[in-house]
CSV table of C-alpha atoms in Angstrom, one decimal:
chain,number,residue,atom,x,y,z
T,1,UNK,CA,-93.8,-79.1,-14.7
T,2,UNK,CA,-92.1,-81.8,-13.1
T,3,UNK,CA,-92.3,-85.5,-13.2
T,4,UNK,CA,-91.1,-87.8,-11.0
T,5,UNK,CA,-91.1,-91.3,-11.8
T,6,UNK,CA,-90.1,-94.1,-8.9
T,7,UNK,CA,-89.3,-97.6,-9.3
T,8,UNK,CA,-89.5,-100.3,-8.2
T,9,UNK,CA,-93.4,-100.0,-6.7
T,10,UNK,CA,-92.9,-103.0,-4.9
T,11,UNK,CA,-89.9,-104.4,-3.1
T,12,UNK,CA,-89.3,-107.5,-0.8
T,13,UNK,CA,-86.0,-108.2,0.9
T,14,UNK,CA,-85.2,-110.2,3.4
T,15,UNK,CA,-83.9,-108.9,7.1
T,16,UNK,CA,-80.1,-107.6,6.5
T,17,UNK,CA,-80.3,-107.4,2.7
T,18,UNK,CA,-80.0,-104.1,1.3
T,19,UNK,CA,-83.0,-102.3,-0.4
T,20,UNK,CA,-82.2,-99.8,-3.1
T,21,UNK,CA,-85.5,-97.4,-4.4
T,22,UNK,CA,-84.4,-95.1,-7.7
T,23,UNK,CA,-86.5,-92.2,-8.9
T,24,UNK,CA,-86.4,-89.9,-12.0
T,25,UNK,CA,-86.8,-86.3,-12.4
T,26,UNK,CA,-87.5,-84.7,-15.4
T,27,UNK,CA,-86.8,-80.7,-14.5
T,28,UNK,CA,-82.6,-80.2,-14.6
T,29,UNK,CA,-82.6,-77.1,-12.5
T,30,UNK,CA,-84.1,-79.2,-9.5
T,31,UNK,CA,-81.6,-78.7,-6.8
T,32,UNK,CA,-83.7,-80.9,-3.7
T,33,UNK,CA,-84.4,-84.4,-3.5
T,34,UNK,CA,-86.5,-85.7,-0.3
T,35,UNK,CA,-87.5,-88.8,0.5
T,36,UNK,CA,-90.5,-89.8,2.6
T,37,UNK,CA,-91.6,-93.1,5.0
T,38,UNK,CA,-95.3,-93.2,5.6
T,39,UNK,CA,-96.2,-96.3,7.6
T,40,UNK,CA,-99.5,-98.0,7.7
T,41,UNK,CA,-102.0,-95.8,8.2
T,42,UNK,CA,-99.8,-92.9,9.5
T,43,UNK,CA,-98.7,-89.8,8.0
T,44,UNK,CA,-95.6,-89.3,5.9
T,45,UNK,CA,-92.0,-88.6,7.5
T,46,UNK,CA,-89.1,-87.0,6.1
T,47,UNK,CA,-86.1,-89.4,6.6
T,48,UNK,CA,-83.6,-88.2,4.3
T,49,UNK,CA,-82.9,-85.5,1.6
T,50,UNK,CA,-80.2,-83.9,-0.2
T,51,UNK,CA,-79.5,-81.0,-2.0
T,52,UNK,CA,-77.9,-81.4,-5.9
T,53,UNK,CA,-74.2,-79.5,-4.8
T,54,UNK,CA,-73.9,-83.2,-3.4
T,55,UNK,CA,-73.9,-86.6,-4.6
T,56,UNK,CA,-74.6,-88.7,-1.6
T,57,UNK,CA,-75.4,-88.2,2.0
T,58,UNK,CA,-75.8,-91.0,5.0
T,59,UNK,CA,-77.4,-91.4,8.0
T,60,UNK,CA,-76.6,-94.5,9.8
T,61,UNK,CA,-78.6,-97.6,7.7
T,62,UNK,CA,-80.2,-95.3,4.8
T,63,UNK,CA,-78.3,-92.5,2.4
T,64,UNK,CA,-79.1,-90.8,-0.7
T,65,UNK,CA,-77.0,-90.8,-3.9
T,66,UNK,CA,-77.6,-88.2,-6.6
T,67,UNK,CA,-76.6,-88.4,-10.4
T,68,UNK,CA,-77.2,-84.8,-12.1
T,69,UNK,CA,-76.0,-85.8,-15.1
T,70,UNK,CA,-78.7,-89.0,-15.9
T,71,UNK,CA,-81.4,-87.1,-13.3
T,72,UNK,CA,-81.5,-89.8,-10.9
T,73,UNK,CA,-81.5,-90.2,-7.1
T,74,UNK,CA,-81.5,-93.2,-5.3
T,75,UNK,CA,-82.2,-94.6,-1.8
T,76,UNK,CA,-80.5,-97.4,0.4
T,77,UNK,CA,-81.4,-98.7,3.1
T,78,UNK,CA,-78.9,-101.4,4.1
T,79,UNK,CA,-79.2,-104.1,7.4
T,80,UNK,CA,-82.6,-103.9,6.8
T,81,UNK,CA,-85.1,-104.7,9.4
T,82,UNK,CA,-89.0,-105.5,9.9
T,83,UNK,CA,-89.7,-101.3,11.3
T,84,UNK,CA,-88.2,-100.6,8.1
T,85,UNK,CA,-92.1,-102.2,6.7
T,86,UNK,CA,-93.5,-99.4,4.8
T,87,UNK,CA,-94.0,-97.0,1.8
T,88,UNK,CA,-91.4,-95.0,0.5
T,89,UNK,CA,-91.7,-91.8,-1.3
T,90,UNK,CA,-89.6,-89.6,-3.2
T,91,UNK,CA,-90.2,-85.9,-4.8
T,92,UNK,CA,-88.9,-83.3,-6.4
T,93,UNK,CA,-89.2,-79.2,-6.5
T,94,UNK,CA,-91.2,-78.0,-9.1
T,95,UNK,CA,-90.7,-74.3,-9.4
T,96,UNK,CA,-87.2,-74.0,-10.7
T,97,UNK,CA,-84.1,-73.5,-8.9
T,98,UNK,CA,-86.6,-73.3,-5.7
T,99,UNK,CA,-86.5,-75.7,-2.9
T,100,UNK,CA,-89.4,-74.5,-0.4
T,101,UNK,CA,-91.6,-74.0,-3.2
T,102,UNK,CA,-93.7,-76.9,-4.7
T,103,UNK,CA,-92.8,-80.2,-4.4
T,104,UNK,CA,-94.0,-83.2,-6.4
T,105,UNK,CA,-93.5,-86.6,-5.5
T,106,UNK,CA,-93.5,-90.6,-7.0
T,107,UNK,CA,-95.8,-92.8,-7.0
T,108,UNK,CA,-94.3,-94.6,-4.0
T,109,UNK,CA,-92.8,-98.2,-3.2
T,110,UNK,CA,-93.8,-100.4,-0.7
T,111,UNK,CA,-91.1,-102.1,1.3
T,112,UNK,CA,-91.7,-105.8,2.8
T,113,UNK,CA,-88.8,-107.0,4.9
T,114,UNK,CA,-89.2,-110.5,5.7
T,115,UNK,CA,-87.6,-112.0,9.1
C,1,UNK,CA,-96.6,-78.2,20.3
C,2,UNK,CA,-99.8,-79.8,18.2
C,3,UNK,CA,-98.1,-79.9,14.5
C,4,UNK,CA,-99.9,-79.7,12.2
C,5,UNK,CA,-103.8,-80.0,12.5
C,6,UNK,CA,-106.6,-81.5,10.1
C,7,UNK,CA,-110.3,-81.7,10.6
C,8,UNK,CA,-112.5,-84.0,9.9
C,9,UNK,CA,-110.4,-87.0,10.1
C,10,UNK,CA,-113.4,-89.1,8.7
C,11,UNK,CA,-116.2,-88.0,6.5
C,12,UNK,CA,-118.8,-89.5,4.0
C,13,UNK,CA,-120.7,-87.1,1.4
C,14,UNK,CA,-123.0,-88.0,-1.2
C,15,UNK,CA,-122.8,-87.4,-4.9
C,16,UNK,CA,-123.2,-83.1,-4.9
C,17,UNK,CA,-122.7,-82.2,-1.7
C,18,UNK,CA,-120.1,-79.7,-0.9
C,19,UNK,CA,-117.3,-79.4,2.6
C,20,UNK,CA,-114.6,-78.0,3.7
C,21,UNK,CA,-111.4,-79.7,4.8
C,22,UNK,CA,-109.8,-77.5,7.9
C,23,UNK,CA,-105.9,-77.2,8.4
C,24,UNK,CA,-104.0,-75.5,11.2
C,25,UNK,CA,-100.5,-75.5,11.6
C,26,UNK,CA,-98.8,-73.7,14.8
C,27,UNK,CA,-95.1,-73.7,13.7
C,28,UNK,CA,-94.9,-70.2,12.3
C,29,UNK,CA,-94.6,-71.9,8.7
C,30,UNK,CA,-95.1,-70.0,5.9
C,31,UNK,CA,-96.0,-72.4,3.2
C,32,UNK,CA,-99.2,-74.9,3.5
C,33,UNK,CA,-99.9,-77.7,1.0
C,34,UNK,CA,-103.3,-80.0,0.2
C,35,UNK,CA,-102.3,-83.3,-1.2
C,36,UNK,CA,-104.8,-86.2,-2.0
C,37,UNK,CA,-103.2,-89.7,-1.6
C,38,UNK,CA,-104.7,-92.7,-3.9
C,39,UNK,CA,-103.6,-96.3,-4.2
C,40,UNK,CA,-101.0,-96.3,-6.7
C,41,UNK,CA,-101.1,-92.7,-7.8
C,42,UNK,CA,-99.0,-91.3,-4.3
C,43,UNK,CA,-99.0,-88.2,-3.2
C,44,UNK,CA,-100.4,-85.5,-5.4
C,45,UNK,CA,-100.0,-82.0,-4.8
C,46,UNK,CA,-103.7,-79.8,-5.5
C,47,UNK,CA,-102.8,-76.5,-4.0
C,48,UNK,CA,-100.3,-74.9,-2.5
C,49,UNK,CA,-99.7,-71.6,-0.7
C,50,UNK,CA,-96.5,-69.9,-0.7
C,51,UNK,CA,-97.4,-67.3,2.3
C,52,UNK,CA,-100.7,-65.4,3.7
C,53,UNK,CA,-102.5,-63.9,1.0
C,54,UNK,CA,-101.6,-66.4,-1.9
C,55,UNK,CA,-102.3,-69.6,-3.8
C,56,UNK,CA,-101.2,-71.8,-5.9
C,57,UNK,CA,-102.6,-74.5,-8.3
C,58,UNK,CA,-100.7,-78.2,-8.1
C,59,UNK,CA,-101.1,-81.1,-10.6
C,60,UNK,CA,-104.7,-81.7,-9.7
C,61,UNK,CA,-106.9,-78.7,-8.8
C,62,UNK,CA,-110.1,-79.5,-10.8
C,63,UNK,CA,-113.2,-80.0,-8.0
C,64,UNK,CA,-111.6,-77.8,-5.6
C,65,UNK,CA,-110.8,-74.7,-3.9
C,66,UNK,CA,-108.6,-72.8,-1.3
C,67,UNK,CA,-108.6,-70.6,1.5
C,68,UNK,CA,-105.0,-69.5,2.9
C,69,UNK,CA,-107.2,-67.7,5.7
C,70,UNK,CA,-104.4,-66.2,7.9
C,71,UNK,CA,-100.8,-67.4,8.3
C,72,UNK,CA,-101.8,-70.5,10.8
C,73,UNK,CA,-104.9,-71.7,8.7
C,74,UNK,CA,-105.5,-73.1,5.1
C,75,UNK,CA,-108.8,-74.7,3.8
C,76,UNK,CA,-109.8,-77.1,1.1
C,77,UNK,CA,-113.3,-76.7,-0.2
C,78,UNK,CA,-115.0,-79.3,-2.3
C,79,UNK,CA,-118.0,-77.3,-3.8
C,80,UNK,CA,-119.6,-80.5,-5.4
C,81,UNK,CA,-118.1,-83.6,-4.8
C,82,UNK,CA,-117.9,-86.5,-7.0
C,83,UNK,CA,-116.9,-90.3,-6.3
C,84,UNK,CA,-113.3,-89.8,-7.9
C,85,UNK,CA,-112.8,-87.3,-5.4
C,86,UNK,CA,-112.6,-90.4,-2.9
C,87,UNK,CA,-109.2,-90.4,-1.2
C,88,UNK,CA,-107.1,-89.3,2.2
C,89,UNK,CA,-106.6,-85.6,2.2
C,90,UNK,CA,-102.7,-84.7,3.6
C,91,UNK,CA,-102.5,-81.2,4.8
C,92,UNK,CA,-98.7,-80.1,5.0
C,93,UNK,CA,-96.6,-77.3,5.9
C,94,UNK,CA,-93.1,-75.8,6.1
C,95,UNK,CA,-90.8,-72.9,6.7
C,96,UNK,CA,-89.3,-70.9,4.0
C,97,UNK,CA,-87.1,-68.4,3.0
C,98,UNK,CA,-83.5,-68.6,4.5
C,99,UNK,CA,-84.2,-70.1,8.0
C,100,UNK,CA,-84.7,-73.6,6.8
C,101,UNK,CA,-82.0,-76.0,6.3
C,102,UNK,CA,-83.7,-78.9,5.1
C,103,UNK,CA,-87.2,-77.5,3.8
C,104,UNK,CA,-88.9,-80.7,5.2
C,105,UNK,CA,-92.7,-81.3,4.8
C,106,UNK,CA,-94.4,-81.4,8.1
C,107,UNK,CA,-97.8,-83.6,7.2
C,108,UNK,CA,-101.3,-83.5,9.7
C,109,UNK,CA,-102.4,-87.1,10.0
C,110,UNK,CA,-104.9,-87.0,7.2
C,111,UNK,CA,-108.5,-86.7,6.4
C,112,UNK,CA,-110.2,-89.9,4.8
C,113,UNK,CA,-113.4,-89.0,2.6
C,114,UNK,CA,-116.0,-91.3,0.8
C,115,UNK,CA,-118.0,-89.7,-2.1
C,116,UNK,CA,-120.9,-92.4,-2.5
């Protein structure tokens, strides 16, 4: 099956540094790569995702780059700000070449942005 | 529009006893998904169910069961519950099949159980 490994699982930046979260998949016919905010005590959100016929998408502060070649996806969030507080998931399809089938996620990392 | 829907949203058991986590979702989705979220260990997936009718084991089904009861409705049963099965329960749904664009994960607000 797949794995998904994240990294870092901790990460503290200062308001308007950039925060950069990687992840690794292990299953080279996954073809979609979501990521997820969950803040405290609330239930996880889909912010961003992309599928692997791209290699980076945007949406205003955050986007999503994609390596198919090394496995590996990537999230920035630049201007960063104190809302952007929380934990940060990413996952991965497990069924091949499916992408509404199972979907297994990292272990998570928890973003601290300081004032 | 309620979402996604998940009952109890707190609940203590002792060592043995058995329940059932309840999940509703009123979007028309056909896939449903129980995940149990620990410190450290995210988000991972016990079952899954594809459509009415079928289910699916995820990276940790061992303690539990399903029930993919109609489209709207999918249950997690713990028959005998155990200390390490201490954790926030995430029921989640979403579409499938070619009317979704971005397949995203619509989560209930979770279920927080104590095994003591």
């Amino acid at each position: 099956g797949e794995n998904v490994e994240q990294h870092p699982s901790t990460l503290s930046v200062q308001e308007g540094d950039s925060a950069v979260i990687k992840c690794t998949y292990s299953d080279s016919a996954s073809n979609y790569f979501p990521w997820y905010k969950q803040e405290l005590g609330k239930r996880p959100q889909l912010i961003i995702d992309i599928r692997s016929n791209v290699g980076e998408k945007k949406d205003q502060r955050i986007a999503v780059t994609l390596n198919k070649t090394a496995k590996h996806f990537s999230l920035h969030i630049t201007e960063t700000q104190p809302e952007d507080s929380a934990v940060y998931f990413c996952a991965a399809p497990v069924d091949r070449g499916s992408t509404l089938g199972r979907l297994y996620f990292g272990r998570g990392t928890q973003l601290t942005v300081w004032p | 529009n309620a979402g996604v829907t998940q009952t109890p949203k707190f609940q203590v058991l002792k060592t043995g006893q058995s329940m059932t986590l309840q999940c509703a979702q009123d979007m028309n989705h056909n896939s449903m998904y129980w995940y149990r979220q620990d410190p450290g260990m995210g988000l991972r997936l016990i079952y899954y169910s594809a459509s009415e009718g079928t289910t699916d084991k995820g990276e940790v089904p061992n303690g539990y069961n399903v029930s993919r009861l109609n489209k709207r409705e999918f249950s997690l049963r713990l028959e005998s519950a155990a200390p390490s099965q201490t954790s926030v329960y995430f029921c989640a749904s979403r579409t499938s099949g070619r009317a979704s664009n971005t397949g995203e994960l619509f989560f209930g607000e979770g279920s927080r159980l104590t095994v003591l």
